[in-house]
Every structure is written in C-alpha cells, then in structure tokens.
mmCIF file of C-alpha atoms and ligand atoms in Angstrom:
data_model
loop_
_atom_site.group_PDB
_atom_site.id
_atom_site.type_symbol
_atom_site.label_atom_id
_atom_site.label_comp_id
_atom_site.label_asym_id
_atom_site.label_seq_id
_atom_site.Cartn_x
_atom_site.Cartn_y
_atom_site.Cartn_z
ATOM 1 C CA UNK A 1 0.000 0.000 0.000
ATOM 2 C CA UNK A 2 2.473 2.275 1.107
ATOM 3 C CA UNK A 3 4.695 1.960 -2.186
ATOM 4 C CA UNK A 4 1.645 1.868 -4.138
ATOM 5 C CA UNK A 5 1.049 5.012 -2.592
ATOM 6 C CA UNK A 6 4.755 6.437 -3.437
ATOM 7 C CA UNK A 7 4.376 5.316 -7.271
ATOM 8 C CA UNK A 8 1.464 6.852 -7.979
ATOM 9 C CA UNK A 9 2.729 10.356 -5.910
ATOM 10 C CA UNK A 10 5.700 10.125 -8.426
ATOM 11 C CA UNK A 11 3.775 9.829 -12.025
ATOM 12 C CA UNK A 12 1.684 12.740 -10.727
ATOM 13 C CA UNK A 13 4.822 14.573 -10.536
ATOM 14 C CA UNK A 14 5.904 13.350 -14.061
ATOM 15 C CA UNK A 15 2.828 13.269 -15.627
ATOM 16 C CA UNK A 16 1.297 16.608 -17.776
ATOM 17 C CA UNK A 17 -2.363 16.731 -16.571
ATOM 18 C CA UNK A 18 -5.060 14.757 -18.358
ATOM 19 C CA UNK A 19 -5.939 16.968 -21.359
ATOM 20 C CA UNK A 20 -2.525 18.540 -21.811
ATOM 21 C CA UNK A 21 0.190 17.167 -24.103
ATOM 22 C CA UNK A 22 3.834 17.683 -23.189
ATOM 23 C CA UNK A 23 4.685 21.053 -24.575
ATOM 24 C CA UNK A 24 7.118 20.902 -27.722
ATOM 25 C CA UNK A 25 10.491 23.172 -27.819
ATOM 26 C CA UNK A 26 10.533 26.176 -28.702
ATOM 27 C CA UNK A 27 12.129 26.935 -31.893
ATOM 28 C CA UNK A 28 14.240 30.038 -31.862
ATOM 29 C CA UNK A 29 13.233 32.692 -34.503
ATOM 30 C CA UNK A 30 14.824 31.915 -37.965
ATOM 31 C CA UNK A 31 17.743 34.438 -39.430
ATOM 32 C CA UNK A 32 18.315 35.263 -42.661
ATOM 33 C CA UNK A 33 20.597 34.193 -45.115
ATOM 34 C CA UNK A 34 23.238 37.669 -45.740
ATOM 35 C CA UNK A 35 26.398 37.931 -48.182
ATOM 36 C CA UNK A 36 29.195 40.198 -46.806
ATOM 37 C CA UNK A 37 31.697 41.262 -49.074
ATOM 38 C CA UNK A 38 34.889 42.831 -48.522
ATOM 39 C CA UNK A 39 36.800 45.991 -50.435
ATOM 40 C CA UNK A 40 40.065 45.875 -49.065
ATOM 41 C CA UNK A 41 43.804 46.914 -49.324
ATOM 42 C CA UNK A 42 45.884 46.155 -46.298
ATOM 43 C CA UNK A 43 43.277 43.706 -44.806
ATOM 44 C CA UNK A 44 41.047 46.165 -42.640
ATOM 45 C CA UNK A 45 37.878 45.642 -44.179
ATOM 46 C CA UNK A 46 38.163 42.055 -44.363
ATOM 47 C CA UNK A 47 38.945 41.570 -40.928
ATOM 48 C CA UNK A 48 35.954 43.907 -40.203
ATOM 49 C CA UNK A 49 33.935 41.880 -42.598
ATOM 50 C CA UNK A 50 34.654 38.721 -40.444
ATOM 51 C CA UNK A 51 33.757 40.347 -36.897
ATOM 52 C CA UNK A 52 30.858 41.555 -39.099
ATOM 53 C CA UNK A 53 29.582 38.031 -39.640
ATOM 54 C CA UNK A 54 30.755 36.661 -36.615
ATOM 55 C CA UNK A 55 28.526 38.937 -34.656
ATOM 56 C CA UNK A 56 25.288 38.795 -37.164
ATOM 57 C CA UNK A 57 25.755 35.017 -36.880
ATOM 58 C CA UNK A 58 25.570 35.277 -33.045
ATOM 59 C CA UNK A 59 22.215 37.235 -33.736
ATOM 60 C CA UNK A 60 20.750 34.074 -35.433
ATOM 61 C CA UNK A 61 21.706 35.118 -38.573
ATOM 62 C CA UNK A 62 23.783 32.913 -41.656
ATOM 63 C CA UNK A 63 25.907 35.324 -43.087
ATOM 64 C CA UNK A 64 28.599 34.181 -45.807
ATOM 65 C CA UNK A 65 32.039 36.363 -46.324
ATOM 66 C CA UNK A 66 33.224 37.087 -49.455
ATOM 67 C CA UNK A 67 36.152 38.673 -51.241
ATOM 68 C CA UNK A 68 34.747 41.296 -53.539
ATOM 69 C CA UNK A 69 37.369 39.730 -56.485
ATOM 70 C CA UNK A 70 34.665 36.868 -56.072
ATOM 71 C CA UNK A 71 31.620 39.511 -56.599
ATOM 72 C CA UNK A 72 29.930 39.550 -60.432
ATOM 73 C CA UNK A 73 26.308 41.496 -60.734
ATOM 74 C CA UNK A 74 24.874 37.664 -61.135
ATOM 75 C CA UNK A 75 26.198 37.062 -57.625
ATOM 76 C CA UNK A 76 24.300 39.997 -56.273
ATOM 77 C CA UNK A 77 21.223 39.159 -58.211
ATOM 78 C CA UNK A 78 21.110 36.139 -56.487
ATOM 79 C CA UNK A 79 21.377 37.269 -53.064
ATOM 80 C CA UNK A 80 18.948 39.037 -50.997
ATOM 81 C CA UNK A 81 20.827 40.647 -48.443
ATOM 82 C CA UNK A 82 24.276 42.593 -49.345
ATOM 83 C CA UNK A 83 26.468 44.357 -46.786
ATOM 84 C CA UNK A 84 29.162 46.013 -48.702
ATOM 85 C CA UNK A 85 32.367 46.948 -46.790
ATOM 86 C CA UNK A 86 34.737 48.741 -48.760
ATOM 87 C CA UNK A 87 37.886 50.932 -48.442
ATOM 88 C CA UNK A 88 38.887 53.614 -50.762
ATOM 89 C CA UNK A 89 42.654 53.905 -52.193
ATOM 90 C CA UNK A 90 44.280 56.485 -54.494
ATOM 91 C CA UNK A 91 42.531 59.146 -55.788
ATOM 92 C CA UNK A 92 39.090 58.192 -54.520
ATOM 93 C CA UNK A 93 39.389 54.524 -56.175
ATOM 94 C CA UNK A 94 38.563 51.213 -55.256
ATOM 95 C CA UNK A 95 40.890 48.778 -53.773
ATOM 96 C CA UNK A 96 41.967 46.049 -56.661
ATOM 97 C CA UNK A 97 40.036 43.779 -55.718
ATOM 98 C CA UNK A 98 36.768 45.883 -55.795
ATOM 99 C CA UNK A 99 37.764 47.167 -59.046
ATOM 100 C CA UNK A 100 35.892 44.572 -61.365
ATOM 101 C CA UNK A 101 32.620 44.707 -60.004
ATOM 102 C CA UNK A 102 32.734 48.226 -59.156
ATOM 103 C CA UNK A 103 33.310 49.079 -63.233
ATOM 104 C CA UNK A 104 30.278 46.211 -63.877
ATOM 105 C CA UNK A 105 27.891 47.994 -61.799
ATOM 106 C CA UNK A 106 28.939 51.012 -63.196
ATOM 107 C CA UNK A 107 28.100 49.841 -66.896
ATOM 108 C CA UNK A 108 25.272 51.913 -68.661
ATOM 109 C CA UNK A 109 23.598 48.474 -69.569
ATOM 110 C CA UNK A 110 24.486 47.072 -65.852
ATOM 111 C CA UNK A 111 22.308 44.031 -64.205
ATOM 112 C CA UNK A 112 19.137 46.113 -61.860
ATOM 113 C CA UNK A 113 18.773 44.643 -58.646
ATOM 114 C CA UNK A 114 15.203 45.352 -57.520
ATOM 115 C CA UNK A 115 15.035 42.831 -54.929
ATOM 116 C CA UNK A 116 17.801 43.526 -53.184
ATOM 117 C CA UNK A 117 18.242 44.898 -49.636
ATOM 118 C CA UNK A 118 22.008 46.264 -48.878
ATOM 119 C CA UNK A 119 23.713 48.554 -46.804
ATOM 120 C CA UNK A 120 27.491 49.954 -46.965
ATOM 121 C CA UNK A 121 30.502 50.442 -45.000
ATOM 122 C CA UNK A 122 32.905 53.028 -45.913
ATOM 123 C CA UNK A 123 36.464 53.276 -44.666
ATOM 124 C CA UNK A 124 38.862 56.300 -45.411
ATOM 125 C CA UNK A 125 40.654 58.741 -44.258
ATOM 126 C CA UNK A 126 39.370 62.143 -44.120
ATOM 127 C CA UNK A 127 43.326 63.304 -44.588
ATOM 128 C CA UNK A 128 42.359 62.460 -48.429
ATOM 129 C CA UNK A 129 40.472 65.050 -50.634
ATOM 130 C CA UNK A 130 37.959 61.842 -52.381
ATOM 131 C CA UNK A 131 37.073 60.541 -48.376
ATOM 132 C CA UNK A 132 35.883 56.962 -48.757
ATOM 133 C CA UNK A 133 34.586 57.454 -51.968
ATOM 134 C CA UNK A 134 34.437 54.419 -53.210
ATOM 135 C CA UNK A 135 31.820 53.065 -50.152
ATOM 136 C CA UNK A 136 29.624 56.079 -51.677
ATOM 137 C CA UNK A 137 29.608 55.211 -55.228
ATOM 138 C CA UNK A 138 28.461 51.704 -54.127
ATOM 139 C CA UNK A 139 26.016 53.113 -51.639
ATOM 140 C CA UNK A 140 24.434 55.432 -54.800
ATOM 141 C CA UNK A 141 24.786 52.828 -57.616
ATOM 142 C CA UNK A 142 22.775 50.138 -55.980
ATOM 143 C CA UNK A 143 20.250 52.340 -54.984
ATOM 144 C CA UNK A 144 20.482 53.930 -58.861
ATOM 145 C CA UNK A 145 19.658 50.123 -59.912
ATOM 146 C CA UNK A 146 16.682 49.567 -58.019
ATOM 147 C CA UNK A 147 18.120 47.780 -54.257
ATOM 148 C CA UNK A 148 16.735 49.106 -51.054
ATOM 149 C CA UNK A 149 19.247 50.646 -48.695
ATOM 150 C CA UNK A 150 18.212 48.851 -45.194
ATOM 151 C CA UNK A 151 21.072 50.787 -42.690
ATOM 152 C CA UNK A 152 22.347 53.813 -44.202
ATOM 153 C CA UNK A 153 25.629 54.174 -45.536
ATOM 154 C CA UNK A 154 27.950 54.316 -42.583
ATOM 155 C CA UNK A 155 32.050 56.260 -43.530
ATOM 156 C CA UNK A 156 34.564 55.815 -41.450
ATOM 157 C CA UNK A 157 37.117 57.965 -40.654
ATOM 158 C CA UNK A 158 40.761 55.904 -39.073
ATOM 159 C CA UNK A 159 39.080 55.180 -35.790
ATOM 160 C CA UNK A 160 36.597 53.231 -37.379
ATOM 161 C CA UNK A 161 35.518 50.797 -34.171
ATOM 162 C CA UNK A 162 32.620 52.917 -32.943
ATOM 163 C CA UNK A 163 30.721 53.689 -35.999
ATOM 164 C CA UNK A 164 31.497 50.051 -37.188
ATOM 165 C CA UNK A 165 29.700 49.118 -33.992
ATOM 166 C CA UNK A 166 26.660 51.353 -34.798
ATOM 167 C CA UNK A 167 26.790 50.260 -38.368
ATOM 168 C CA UNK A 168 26.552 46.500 -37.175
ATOM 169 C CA UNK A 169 24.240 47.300 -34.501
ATOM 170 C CA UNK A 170 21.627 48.498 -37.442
ATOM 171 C CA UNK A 171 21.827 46.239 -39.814
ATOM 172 C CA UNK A 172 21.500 43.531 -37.339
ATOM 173 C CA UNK A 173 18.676 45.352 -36.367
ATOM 174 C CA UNK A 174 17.057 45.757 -40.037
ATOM 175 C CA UNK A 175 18.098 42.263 -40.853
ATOM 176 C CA UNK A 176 16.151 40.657 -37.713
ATOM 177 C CA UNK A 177 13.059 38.798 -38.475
ATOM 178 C CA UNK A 178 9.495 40.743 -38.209
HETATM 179 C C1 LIG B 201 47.920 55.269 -50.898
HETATM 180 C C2 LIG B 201 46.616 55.457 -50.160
HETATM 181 C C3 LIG B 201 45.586 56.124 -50.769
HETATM 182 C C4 LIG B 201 44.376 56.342 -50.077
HETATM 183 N N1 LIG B 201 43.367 57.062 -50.688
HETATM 184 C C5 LIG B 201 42.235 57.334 -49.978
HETATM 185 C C6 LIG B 201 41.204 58.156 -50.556
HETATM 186 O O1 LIG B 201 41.275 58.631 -51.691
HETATM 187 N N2 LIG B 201 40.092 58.398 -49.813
HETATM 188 C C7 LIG B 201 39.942 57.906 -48.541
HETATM 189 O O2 LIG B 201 38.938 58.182 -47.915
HETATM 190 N N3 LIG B 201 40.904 57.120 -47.983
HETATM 191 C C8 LIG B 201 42.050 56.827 -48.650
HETATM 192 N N4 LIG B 201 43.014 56.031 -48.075
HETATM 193 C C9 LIG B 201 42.806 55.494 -46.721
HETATM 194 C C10 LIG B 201 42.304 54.038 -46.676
HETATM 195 O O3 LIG B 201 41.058 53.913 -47.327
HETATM 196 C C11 LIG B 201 42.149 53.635 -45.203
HETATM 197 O O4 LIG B 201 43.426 53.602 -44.613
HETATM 198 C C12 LIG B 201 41.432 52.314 -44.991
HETATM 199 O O5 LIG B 201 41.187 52.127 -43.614
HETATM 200 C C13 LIG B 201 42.240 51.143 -45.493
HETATM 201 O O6 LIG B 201 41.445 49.960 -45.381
HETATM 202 P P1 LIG B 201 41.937 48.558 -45.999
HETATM 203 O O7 LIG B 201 43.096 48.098 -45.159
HETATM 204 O O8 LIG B 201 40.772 47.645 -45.845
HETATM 205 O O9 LIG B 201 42.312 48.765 -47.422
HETATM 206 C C14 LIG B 201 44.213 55.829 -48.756
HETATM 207 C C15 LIG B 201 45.276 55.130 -48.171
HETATM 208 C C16 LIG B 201 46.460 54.943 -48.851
HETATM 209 C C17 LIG B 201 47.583 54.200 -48.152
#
C-alpha cells in the first residue's frame, strides 16, 4: 500500500495533466541568409567583414564572407541581403580587388537589382580630398539600380571601431526577423 502510494505520488509529478500534451520546444526565430563582401587593401575591411559576420551570426543570422574579387552582378542578383564593406585607395578609387565589379555595376547596360536589400561600410581617411569614396559610389549605384538601402551608408574615418559598432548594430537590427 504504502509503495503503491509512493508510485502513484511520483507519475503525478511526471505526468502533464489529463488533457494537456507535453509542450514541444521552442524553436528560436529563424535568421536570414546575408552575403558580406569585402573591399580591401591592407586587410582592414576584411577583418571587419569577419567580426561583421561573426557577430550577425551570433544574432541568429547565416551570413557568408566574401572577397569582392569573387563579386559579379549575377552574384548579387542572387542574393537578398548585401552588406558592402569597402575601403577607398588612391585618388578616390577602389581597392583592386573591388575594381571589377565596381566598373560592372557602373556599366550603362548594368544588371538592376530590384530585390535587393544592402547597406554599406565606408572606410577612409578624411586626410584624403575623395574621403571613402568608393563606399559612396556603391552606396548610390545600388540604390540607382533599383536595391533598397536597409542601414544607411555608414564612412569611417581611421578610428573606425565605434561607428562600425553602430553600423553592425543596425543592420543587425534591419536584418532581424518581423
Ligand atoms: C595610398 C593610399 C591612398 C588612399 N586614398 C584614400 C582616398 O582617396 N580616400 C579615402 O577616404 N581614404 C584613402 N586612403 C585610406 C584608406 O582607405 C584607409 O586607410 C582604410 O582604412 C584602409 O582599409 P583597408 O586596409 O581595408 O584597405 C588611402 C590610403 C592609402 C595608403
């Protein structure tokens, strides 16, 4: 009687109450898929592009990195979600490997992207008369071919940590699920 009485306390314990099935897990709000390329020199900007992702990845969402040499207008077509960070060298120019897709988007007959979301991160040095050029004439050609800026276009002057932080901190933001 007296164990009886103990196994039947315990699967009362166990048990959900008649009527009500165990509950399931939660599933954790789904991120989205973003491409972040990289415009880059001396290796700044793609070491910001990798914190970049790192962080947007701790957010929940799947970013991809990408060396801008590996950019072509079909590649952006096909992605959704663009963050664009970019340095500017000589005279206001792109860094070489930014300098093939930066003259394709610039084409008169250039691929339009109307489905695309973006947003851009400059980096110069306000020392130089063309400061970060380059991160504007992506920020203005996109939007020229139909994308939709979702952060706006962030420059950075040397001591680029803090307004890389705000410039994370928003896109995150814009890129989190409704
Ligand atoms: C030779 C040279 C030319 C540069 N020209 C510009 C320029 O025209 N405009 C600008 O804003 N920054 C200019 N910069 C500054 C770089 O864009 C800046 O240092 C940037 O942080 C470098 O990033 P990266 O290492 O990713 O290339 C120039 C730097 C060098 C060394």
């Amino acid at each position: 009687m007296w164990l009886k009485g103990f196994l039947d306390g315990i699967s009362s314990t166990l048990a959900p109450p008649s009527g009500e099935s165990t509950p399931a897990a939660v599933a954790p709000p789904a991120g989205h898929p973003v491409t972040i390329v990289w415009g880059s020199q001396t290796g700044t900007c793609e070491t910001l592009g990798k914190k970049a992702a790192k962080i947007l990845s701790g957010k929940g969402h799947i970013p991809t990195v990408l060396d801008m040499q590996q950019l072509t207008p079909e590649v952006i077509g096909k992605s959704e979600r663009l963050l664009v960070i970019t340095s500017t060298y000589g005279d206001g120019e792109p860094p070489d490997n930014a300098a093939a897709i930066h003259s394709s988007i610039h084409a008169e007959d250039a691929l339009r992207f109307p489905a695309l979301n973006y947003s851009v991160l400059a980096l110069g040095d306000s020392s130089y008369p063309d400061f970060c050029k380059c991160g504007q004439d992506f920020d203005t050609r996109l939007a020229a071919l139909g994308a939709s800026r979702i952060a706006p276009l962030m420059e950075c002057d040397v001591d680029y940590d803090d307004p890389f932080d705000q410039w994370v901190e928003s896109v995150g933001s814009a890129l989190a699920p409704a």
